[in-house]
Amino acid sequence: MSIEIPPGLTELLQGYTVEVLRHRPPDLLGFAAEYFARLRDARDQEAAGGGRRVVSFDGEPMQTESNGDEEPDRGDEESDSDFEPPVINRYNRRVSVCAEAFNPDEEEEDTEQRVVHPKTDEQRCRLQEACKDILLFKNLDQEQLSQVLDAMFEKKVKPQEHVIDQGDDGDNFYVIERGLYDIVVAKDNQSRCVGSYDNHGSFGELALMYNTPRAATIVATTEGALWGLDRVTFRRIILKNNAKKRKTYELFIESVPLLKFLEASERMKIVDVIGEKVYQDGERIISQGDKADCFYIVESGEVKILMKSKTMTSKETNQEVEITRCRRGQYFGELALVTNKPRAASAYAVGEVKCLVMDVQAFERLLGPCMDIMKRNITHYEEQLVAIFGSSMDLLDPGN
């Protein structure tokens, strides 16, 4: 399915987004209604009178030019408000990188000059190790992955250095080789740390994928090393590959009961960050007692969930007991991510199994609206354990 973006929509929404980030309104809906009403009035006034106008935001003047001649100053007629949206002028407006249109379905010809940053064998090895678990790279073929690795460059960071800043245009995608990093979000004139990265992971993809300003600030808390991928290469390879992945997974994601409460745009963001993994019959997918790093949705096949109970005695102590089975559209692995505890059970493939996998950072960022549902499921898990083992202590104190 090909969707054509109406002319001017990108600029219109970007202008609104910038004002939201600047004003931080508590009532987004009311702010939007006022913003677009004033924008319409400004358009109507310009159509009626033409000429140059000066509009302001919190007292900061910004001049917009029209194609007509200048007209005399209107005095105080238009200065009775400290909030008035800009007149969008598609001919004279400087286009930021976030406003550049990109339709991966239409751009079939690979005409961009390839970016190559030379690397030593030692650097190449470190880069491959850092990228081996990056889900955005999982669906690339060998040639695409080679082009991505060629284009990546090394960036050393110092403590308290800002790698990206909230509100800025997206320029690079980053993969962490080493170091600790805080995720800081500013809201209502207050900055809050909402998460962190510990020597692995990636960030910066959302601004490049959706042509939006950076949603958070990433601050290094120790010395570290990153590998960056420029915006052009990211869009040429990763974004085009993701467009193909969307066509494959969007209908399936819509059918997953857990995700049906999300907006369509939120489900599409999930499609963009998931990867696919295939497991053979009897293969262990997750292990009881391990640290949780991923969330799983069964795309095809069957997964059995087994647990060793520490509350059982004698010879039964070391025996794994089957708790339940997950089939197409069902999910597992969320419990440890919700409770921040080790895996409470193990999961094994029954026959060949395909799973869609989401890493912990994407899980925390994108599945917030589903968290209440997953927390309610904990009660159901406890009831299952009481029926099997006579106690739910293994959920409270998971491990081997």
Short mmCIF file of C-alpha atoms in Angstrom, two decimals:
data_model
loop_
_atom_site.label_atom_id
_atom_site.label_comp_id
_atom_site.label_asym_id
_atom_site.label_seq_id
_atom_site.Cartn_x
_atom_site.Cartn_y
_atom_site.Cartn_z
CA MET A 1 0.00 0.00 0.00
CA SER A 2 1.45 3.38 -1.05
CA ILE A 3 0.32 6.47 0.88
CA GLU A 4 0.97 9.89 -0.67
CA ILE A 5 1.84 12.67 1.81
CA PRO A 6 -0.13 15.85 0.94
CA PRO A 7 2.05 18.86 0.02
CA GLY A 8 2.76 21.04 3.05
CA LEU A 9 1.80 18.43 5.68
CA THR A 10 5.39 17.81 6.82
CA GLU A 11 6.07 21.52 7.29
CA LEU A 12 2.72 22.05 9.02
CA LEU A 13 3.26 19.30 11.59
CA GLN A 14 6.88 20.18 12.12
CA GLY A 15 5.98 23.78 12.91
CA TYR A 16 3.46 22.58 15.48
CA THR A 17 5.96 20.12 16.99
CA VAL A 18 8.60 22.83 17.41
CA GLU A 19 6.12 25.07 19.23
CA VAL A 20 5.09 22.23 21.54
CA LEU A 21 8.75 21.63 22.43
CA ARG A 22 9.29 25.34 23.04
CA HIS A 23 6.16 26.07 25.09
CA ARG A 24 5.68 22.68 26.85
CA PRO A 25 1.88 23.17 27.15
CA PRO A 26 0.11 21.09 29.83
CA ASP A 27 -2.94 20.76 27.56
CA LEU A 28 -1.74 19.48 24.18
CA LEU A 29 -5.23 19.33 22.68
CA GLY A 30 -6.10 22.89 23.69
CA PHE A 31 -2.71 24.13 22.50
CA ALA A 32 -3.23 22.41 19.14
CA ALA A 33 -6.70 23.92 18.72
CA GLU A 34 -5.39 27.41 19.46
CA TYR A 35 -2.30 26.95 17.31
CA PHE A 36 -4.15 25.82 14.19
CA ALA A 37 -6.97 28.35 14.66
CA ARG A 38 -4.41 31.17 14.75
CA LEU A 39 -2.58 29.67 11.80
CA ARG A 40 -5.80 29.67 9.80
CA ASP A 41 -6.56 33.28 10.78
CA ALA A 42 -3.03 34.31 9.79
CA ARG A 43 -3.44 32.61 6.41
CA ASP A 44 -6.77 34.33 5.81
CA GLN A 45 -5.33 37.72 6.74
CA GLU A 46 -2.36 37.25 4.45
CA ALA A 47 -4.65 36.17 1.60
CA ALA A 48 -6.72 39.30 2.10
CA GLY A 49 -3.87 41.80 2.48
CA GLY A 50 -0.62 40.17 1.23
CA GLY A 51 2.75 41.66 2.14
CA ARG A 52 5.28 41.19 4.90
CA ARG A 53 4.20 40.33 8.42
CA VAL A 54 6.03 39.97 11.69
CA VAL A 55 4.80 37.34 14.13
CA SER A 56 6.17 36.61 17.58
CA PHE A 57 6.57 33.79 20.08
CA ASP A 58 7.10 34.87 23.70
CA GLY A 59 8.28 38.27 22.47
CA GLU A 60 10.84 36.90 19.99
CA PRO A 61 10.20 38.46 16.56
CA MET A 62 10.39 36.31 13.45
CA GLN A 63 9.96 37.85 10.03
CA THR A 64 8.15 36.01 7.28
CA GLU A 65 8.16 37.20 3.69
CA SER A 66 5.51 36.86 1.03
CA ASN A 67 5.75 37.11 -2.73
CA GLY A 68 3.98 40.48 -2.73
CA ASP A 69 5.22 43.99 -1.99
CA GLU A 70 5.75 45.32 1.51
CA GLU A 71 2.81 47.01 3.16
CA PRO A 72 2.77 49.74 5.83
CA ASP A 73 3.11 48.89 9.51
CA ARG A 74 -0.27 47.97 11.00
CA GLY A 75 0.63 49.34 14.39
CA ASP A 76 -0.81 47.51 17.38
CA GLU A 77 -3.43 45.68 15.35
CA GLU A 78 -1.47 42.42 15.43
CA SER A 79 0.51 42.83 18.65
CA ASP A 80 -2.23 41.95 21.14
CA SER A 81 -0.96 38.42 21.68
CA ASP A 82 2.39 36.94 22.57
CA PHE A 83 1.55 33.72 20.76
CA GLU A 84 0.94 33.55 17.05
CA PRO A 85 2.01 30.76 14.72
CA PRO A 86 4.27 31.42 11.75
CA VAL A 87 2.96 31.70 8.24
CA ILE A 88 4.29 28.70 6.37
CA ASN A 89 6.02 29.79 3.18
CA ARG A 90 7.19 26.76 1.26
CA TYR A 91 9.20 28.85 -1.20
CA ASN A 92 11.43 30.79 1.19
CA ARG A 93 11.52 28.59 4.29
CA ARG A 94 14.82 26.91 5.18
CA VAL A 95 14.19 23.19 5.26
CA SER A 96 15.83 21.39 8.16
CA VAL A 97 16.90 17.78 7.86
CA CYS A 98 13.74 16.78 9.72
CA ALA A 99 11.55 18.29 6.99
CA GLU A 100 13.07 16.45 4.06
CA ALA A 101 10.57 14.08 2.50
CA PHE A 102 11.60 10.49 1.99
CA ASN A 103 9.45 7.73 0.56
CA PRO A 104 11.41 4.46 0.57
CA ASP A 105 8.75 2.81 -1.59
CA GLU A 106 9.38 5.25 -4.42
CA GLU A 107 13.17 5.58 -4.27
CA GLU A 108 14.21 2.38 -5.97
CA GLU A 109 17.35 3.71 -7.65
CA ASP A 110 20.40 3.65 -5.40
CA THR A 111 22.04 6.84 -6.68
CA GLU A 112 23.56 8.12 -3.42
CA GLN A 113 27.32 8.06 -3.19
CA ARG A 114 28.38 5.49 -0.62
CA VAL A 115 30.05 6.71 2.54
CA VAL A 116 33.17 4.80 3.61
CA HIS A 117 35.22 5.47 6.75
CA PRO A 118 38.46 3.40 6.60
CA LYS A 119 39.07 1.14 9.59
CA THR A 120 41.87 -1.01 10.89
CA ASP A 121 41.26 -4.74 11.37
CA GLU A 122 41.10 -4.12 15.12
CA GLN A 123 38.46 -1.41 14.70
CA ARG A 124 36.44 -3.59 12.34
CA CYS A 125 36.39 -6.41 14.89
CA ARG A 126 35.26 -4.08 17.68
CA LEU A 127 32.54 -2.62 15.44
CA GLN A 128 31.21 -6.06 14.45
CA GLU A 129 31.09 -7.11 18.10
CA ALA A 130 29.18 -3.95 19.07
CA CYS A 131 26.66 -4.40 16.23
CA LYS A 132 26.01 -8.13 16.48
CA ASP A 133 22.85 -7.78 18.62
CA ILE A 134 21.43 -4.57 17.10
CA LEU A 135 17.92 -5.48 15.99
CA LEU A 136 17.78 -2.79 13.29
CA PHE A 137 20.58 -4.66 11.52
CA LYS A 138 19.11 -8.16 11.87
CA ASN A 139 17.07 -8.04 8.66
CA LEU A 140 19.85 -6.67 6.46
CA ASP A 141 21.44 -8.95 3.91
CA GLN A 142 25.21 -9.38 3.92
CA GLU A 143 25.82 -6.69 1.30
CA GLN A 144 23.65 -4.15 3.11
CA LEU A 145 25.30 -4.91 6.44
CA SER A 146 28.75 -4.52 4.88
CA GLN A 147 27.79 -1.09 3.50
CA VAL A 148 26.48 -0.02 6.93
CA LEU A 149 29.67 -1.12 8.71
CA ASP A 150 31.79 0.65 6.07
CA ALA A 151 29.91 3.89 6.66
CA MET A 152 30.10 3.86 10.46
CA PHE A 153 32.63 6.05 12.26
CA GLU A 154 34.11 5.88 15.76
CA LYS A 155 33.29 8.56 18.33
CA LYS A 156 34.98 8.79 21.75
CA VAL A 157 33.03 10.53 24.52
CA LYS A 158 33.93 11.99 27.90
CA PRO A 159 31.89 12.10 31.13
CA GLN A 160 28.98 14.59 31.01
CA GLU A 161 29.29 14.97 27.24
CA HIS A 162 25.96 15.32 25.44
CA VAL A 163 25.84 12.93 22.50
CA ILE A 164 22.45 14.19 21.31
CA ASP A 165 20.16 16.90 22.67
CA GLN A 166 16.39 16.88 22.93
CA GLY A 167 14.77 19.05 20.25
CA ASP A 168 17.72 18.93 17.83
CA ASP A 169 17.48 17.61 14.28
CA GLY A 170 18.59 14.01 13.83
CA ASP A 171 22.00 13.67 12.20
CA ASN A 172 23.37 10.26 13.24
CA PHE A 173 22.32 6.88 14.61
CA TYR A 174 24.60 5.54 17.37
CA VAL A 175 25.64 2.06 18.52
CA ILE A 176 27.28 1.77 21.93
CA GLU A 177 30.59 -0.06 22.16
CA ARG A 178 31.28 0.81 25.78
CA GLY A 179 30.34 3.34 28.46
CA LEU A 180 27.36 4.36 30.58
CA TYR A 181 24.78 6.82 29.27
CA ASP A 182 21.71 8.47 30.81
CA ILE A 183 18.49 9.14 28.88
CA VAL A 184 17.22 12.56 29.98
CA VAL A 185 13.85 14.05 29.03
CA ALA A 186 12.89 17.67 29.73
CA LYS A 187 9.24 18.38 30.46
CA ASP A 188 7.56 21.35 32.16
CA ASN A 189 10.97 23.00 32.61
CA GLN A 190 12.28 19.99 34.52
CA SER A 191 14.78 17.39 33.35
CA ARG A 192 14.33 13.78 34.41
CA CYS A 193 16.44 10.69 33.81
CA VAL A 194 14.07 8.08 32.35
CA GLY A 195 16.55 5.29 31.66
CA SER A 196 20.15 4.41 30.92
CA TYR A 197 22.41 2.34 28.67
CA ASP A 198 25.07 0.09 30.18
CA ASN A 199 27.87 -0.74 27.72
CA HIS A 200 25.53 -1.89 24.94
CA GLY A 201 22.51 -0.81 22.93
CA SER A 202 21.72 1.86 20.34
CA PHE A 203 19.87 5.14 20.13
CA GLY A 204 18.97 7.98 17.79
CA GLU A 205 16.93 6.02 15.24
CA LEU A 206 13.50 7.55 15.89
CA ALA A 207 14.38 11.08 14.74
CA LEU A 208 15.84 9.64 11.53
CA MET A 209 12.91 7.32 10.88
CA TYR A 210 10.07 9.77 11.52
CA ASN A 211 11.63 13.14 10.59
CA THR A 212 11.06 14.50 14.10
CA PRO A 213 13.32 16.36 16.54
CA ARG A 214 15.28 14.35 19.08
CA ALA A 215 12.90 13.09 21.77
CA ALA A 216 15.53 12.93 24.54
CA THR A 217 19.04 13.97 25.53
CA ILE A 218 21.72 11.28 25.85
CA VAL A 219 24.48 12.14 28.34
CA ALA A 220 27.64 10.09 28.84
CA THR A 221 28.24 9.46 32.55
CA THR A 222 31.61 7.76 31.98
CA GLU A 223 34.23 7.72 29.26
CA GLY A 224 32.98 5.66 26.35
CA ALA A 225 33.07 4.79 22.68
CA LEU A 226 30.28 4.92 20.11
CA TRP A 227 29.90 4.04 16.46
CA GLY A 228 27.87 6.53 14.42
CA LEU A 229 25.97 6.05 11.17
CA ASP A 230 25.17 9.15 9.13
CA ARG A 231 21.60 10.10 8.30
CA VAL A 232 21.91 9.59 4.53
CA THR A 233 23.21 6.01 4.79
CA PHE A 234 20.69 5.21 7.53
CA ARG A 235 17.80 6.34 5.37
CA ARG A 236 19.13 4.74 2.19
CA ILE A 237 19.63 1.29 3.71
CA ILE A 238 17.89 0.94 7.09
CA LEU A 239 14.77 2.95 6.29
CA LYS A 240 14.23 1.29 2.93
CA ASN A 241 14.71 -2.12 4.51
CA ASN A 242 12.23 -1.19 7.24
CA ALA A 243 9.64 -0.23 4.62
CA LYS A 244 9.81 -3.78 3.29
CA LYS A 245 9.60 -5.12 6.83
CA ARG A 246 6.49 -3.03 7.49
CA LYS A 247 4.71 -4.64 4.57
CA THR A 248 5.58 -8.04 6.00
CA TYR A 249 4.65 -7.47 9.64
CA GLU A 250 2.05 -4.70 9.89
CA LEU A 251 -1.01 -6.98 9.52
CA PHE A 252 0.41 -9.47 12.00
CA ILE A 253 1.19 -6.77 14.59
CA GLU A 254 -2.37 -5.45 14.26
CA SER A 255 -3.66 -8.93 15.12
CA VAL A 256 -1.69 -9.24 18.39
CA PRO A 257 -4.25 -8.75 21.22
CA LEU A 258 -1.76 -7.00 23.51
CA LEU A 259 -1.07 -4.31 20.91
CA LYS A 260 -4.61 -3.60 19.73
CA PHE A 261 -4.96 -0.79 22.28
CA LEU A 262 -2.08 1.15 20.69
CA GLU A 263 -2.51 3.82 18.05
CA ALA A 264 -1.63 2.76 14.50
CA SER A 265 1.44 5.01 14.57
CA GLU A 266 2.62 3.36 17.80
CA ARG A 267 2.24 -0.11 16.28
CA MET A 268 4.28 1.00 13.25
CA LYS A 269 7.09 2.12 15.55
CA ILE A 270 7.09 -1.37 17.05
CA VAL A 271 7.37 -2.87 13.55
CA ASP A 272 10.36 -0.63 12.92
CA VAL A 273 12.37 -1.85 15.93
CA ILE A 274 11.55 -5.57 16.05
CA GLY A 275 13.73 -8.29 14.63
CA GLU A 276 12.90 -11.86 13.66
CA LYS A 277 14.62 -14.93 15.12
CA VAL A 278 14.10 -18.57 14.13
CA TYR A 279 14.49 -21.41 16.64
CA GLN A 280 14.64 -25.13 15.96
CA ASP A 281 12.77 -27.89 17.83
CA GLY A 282 13.94 -28.15 21.44
CA GLU A 283 16.13 -25.04 21.28
CA ARG A 284 16.11 -22.95 24.45
CA ILE A 285 15.00 -19.38 23.81
CA ILE A 286 15.35 -17.94 27.33
CA SER A 287 16.77 -19.50 30.52
CA GLN A 288 15.39 -19.28 34.04
CA GLY A 289 17.58 -17.07 36.22
CA ASP A 290 19.15 -15.13 33.34
CA LYS A 291 19.06 -11.35 33.10
CA ALA A 292 16.24 -10.17 30.83
CA ASP A 293 17.22 -8.35 27.64
CA CYS A 294 14.37 -9.03 25.17
CA PHE A 295 10.61 -9.41 24.79
CA TYR A 296 9.16 -12.03 22.42
CA ILE A 297 6.00 -12.39 20.30
CA VAL A 298 5.34 -15.75 18.64
CA GLU A 299 4.93 -15.28 14.90
CA SER A 300 4.60 -18.97 14.04
CA GLY A 301 5.01 -22.29 15.82
CA GLU A 302 4.67 -23.08 19.52
CA VAL A 303 6.75 -22.26 22.60
CA LYS A 304 6.55 -24.14 25.88
CA ILE A 305 7.29 -22.36 29.17
CA LEU A 306 8.96 -24.50 31.86
CA MET A 307 10.00 -23.71 35.42
CA LYS A 308 12.13 -25.25 38.14
CA SER A 309 10.51 -24.62 41.50
CA LYS A 310 12.60 -23.90 44.58
CA THR A 311 9.54 -24.56 46.76
CA MET A 312 9.35 -28.25 45.78
CA THR A 313 11.40 -30.81 47.69
CA SER A 314 13.36 -34.05 47.18
CA LYS A 315 14.02 -35.40 43.70
CA GLU A 316 11.45 -33.12 42.06
CA THR A 317 13.52 -30.05 42.92
CA ASN A 318 15.63 -30.07 39.75
CA GLN A 319 12.84 -31.09 37.38
CA GLU A 320 11.45 -28.49 35.01
CA VAL A 321 7.65 -28.43 35.01
CA GLU A 322 5.66 -27.15 32.05
CA ILE A 323 3.61 -24.08 32.99
CA THR A 324 1.96 -23.09 29.73
CA ARG A 325 2.39 -22.83 25.96
CA CYS A 326 2.45 -19.77 23.71
CA ARG A 327 1.19 -19.81 20.14
CA ARG A 328 0.87 -17.32 17.26
CA GLY A 329 0.15 -13.79 18.50
CA GLN A 330 0.97 -14.59 22.12
CA TYR A 331 4.00 -13.18 23.93
CA PHE A 332 6.47 -14.14 26.63
CA GLY A 333 9.55 -12.74 28.34
CA GLU A 334 7.77 -9.61 29.55
CA LEU A 335 7.59 -10.59 33.24
CA ALA A 336 11.28 -10.03 33.98
CA LEU A 337 11.21 -6.71 32.11
CA VAL A 338 8.15 -5.48 34.04
CA THR A 339 9.45 -6.58 37.46
CA ASN A 340 13.18 -5.89 36.81
CA LYS A 341 14.03 -9.38 38.09
CA PRO A 342 15.81 -12.37 36.50
CA ARG A 343 13.90 -14.70 34.20
CA ALA A 344 11.32 -16.65 36.22
CA ALA A 345 11.07 -19.51 33.71
CA SER A 346 12.68 -21.01 30.62
CA ALA A 347 11.19 -21.11 27.12
CA TYR A 348 11.75 -23.85 24.51
CA ALA A 349 10.78 -24.15 20.84
CA VAL A 350 8.30 -26.88 19.94
CA GLY A 351 9.10 -27.62 16.30
CA GLU A 352 10.40 -24.71 14.25
CA VAL A 353 9.42 -21.38 15.81
CA LYS A 354 9.62 -17.83 14.51
CA CYS A 355 9.57 -15.04 17.08
CA LEU A 356 9.52 -11.28 16.75
CA VAL A 357 12.02 -9.88 19.24
CA MET A 358 12.18 -6.44 20.86
CA ASP A 359 15.13 -5.36 23.00
CA VAL A 360 14.66 -3.97 26.51
CA GLN A 361 15.24 -0.33 25.53
CA ALA A 362 12.56 -0.42 22.82
CA PHE A 363 10.25 -2.34 25.17
CA GLU A 364 10.47 0.38 27.82
CA ARG A 365 10.15 3.19 25.28
CA LEU A 366 7.27 1.90 23.15
CA LEU A 367 5.15 -0.44 25.27
CA GLY A 368 4.34 1.94 28.12
CA PRO A 369 0.61 2.00 27.19
CA CYS A 370 0.52 -1.83 27.46
CA MET A 371 2.25 -1.99 30.85
CA ASP A 372 -0.96 -2.12 32.90
CA ILE A 373 -2.16 -5.13 30.90
CA MET A 374 1.13 -6.96 31.45
CA LYS A 375 1.11 -6.15 35.18
CA ARG A 376 -2.42 -7.54 35.49
CA ASN A 377 -1.17 -10.78 33.92
CA ILE A 378 1.19 -11.28 36.87
CA THR A 379 -1.86 -12.20 38.99
CA HIS A 380 -2.77 -14.84 36.39
CA TYR A 381 0.78 -16.24 36.50
CA GLU A 382 0.64 -16.43 40.29
CA GLU A 383 -2.62 -18.40 40.13
CA GLN A 384 -1.03 -20.86 37.69
CA LEU A 385 1.95 -21.42 39.99
CA VAL A 386 -0.24 -21.92 43.06
CA ALA A 387 -2.22 -24.56 41.15
CA ILE A 388 0.96 -26.39 40.08
CA PHE A 389 3.41 -25.87 42.95
CA GLY A 390 1.15 -24.78 45.81
CA SER A 391 2.99 -21.43 46.02
CA SER A 392 3.79 -18.38 43.91
CA MET A 393 7.11 -17.69 45.64
CA ASP A 394 9.05 -18.46 42.45
CA LEU A 395 7.68 -15.29 40.88
CA LEU A 396 8.71 -13.21 43.88
CA ASP A 397 12.19 -14.74 44.03
CA PRO A 398 13.04 -16.10 40.56
CA GLY A 399 16.28 -17.90 39.72
CA ASN A 400 17.81 -21.29 39.16
#
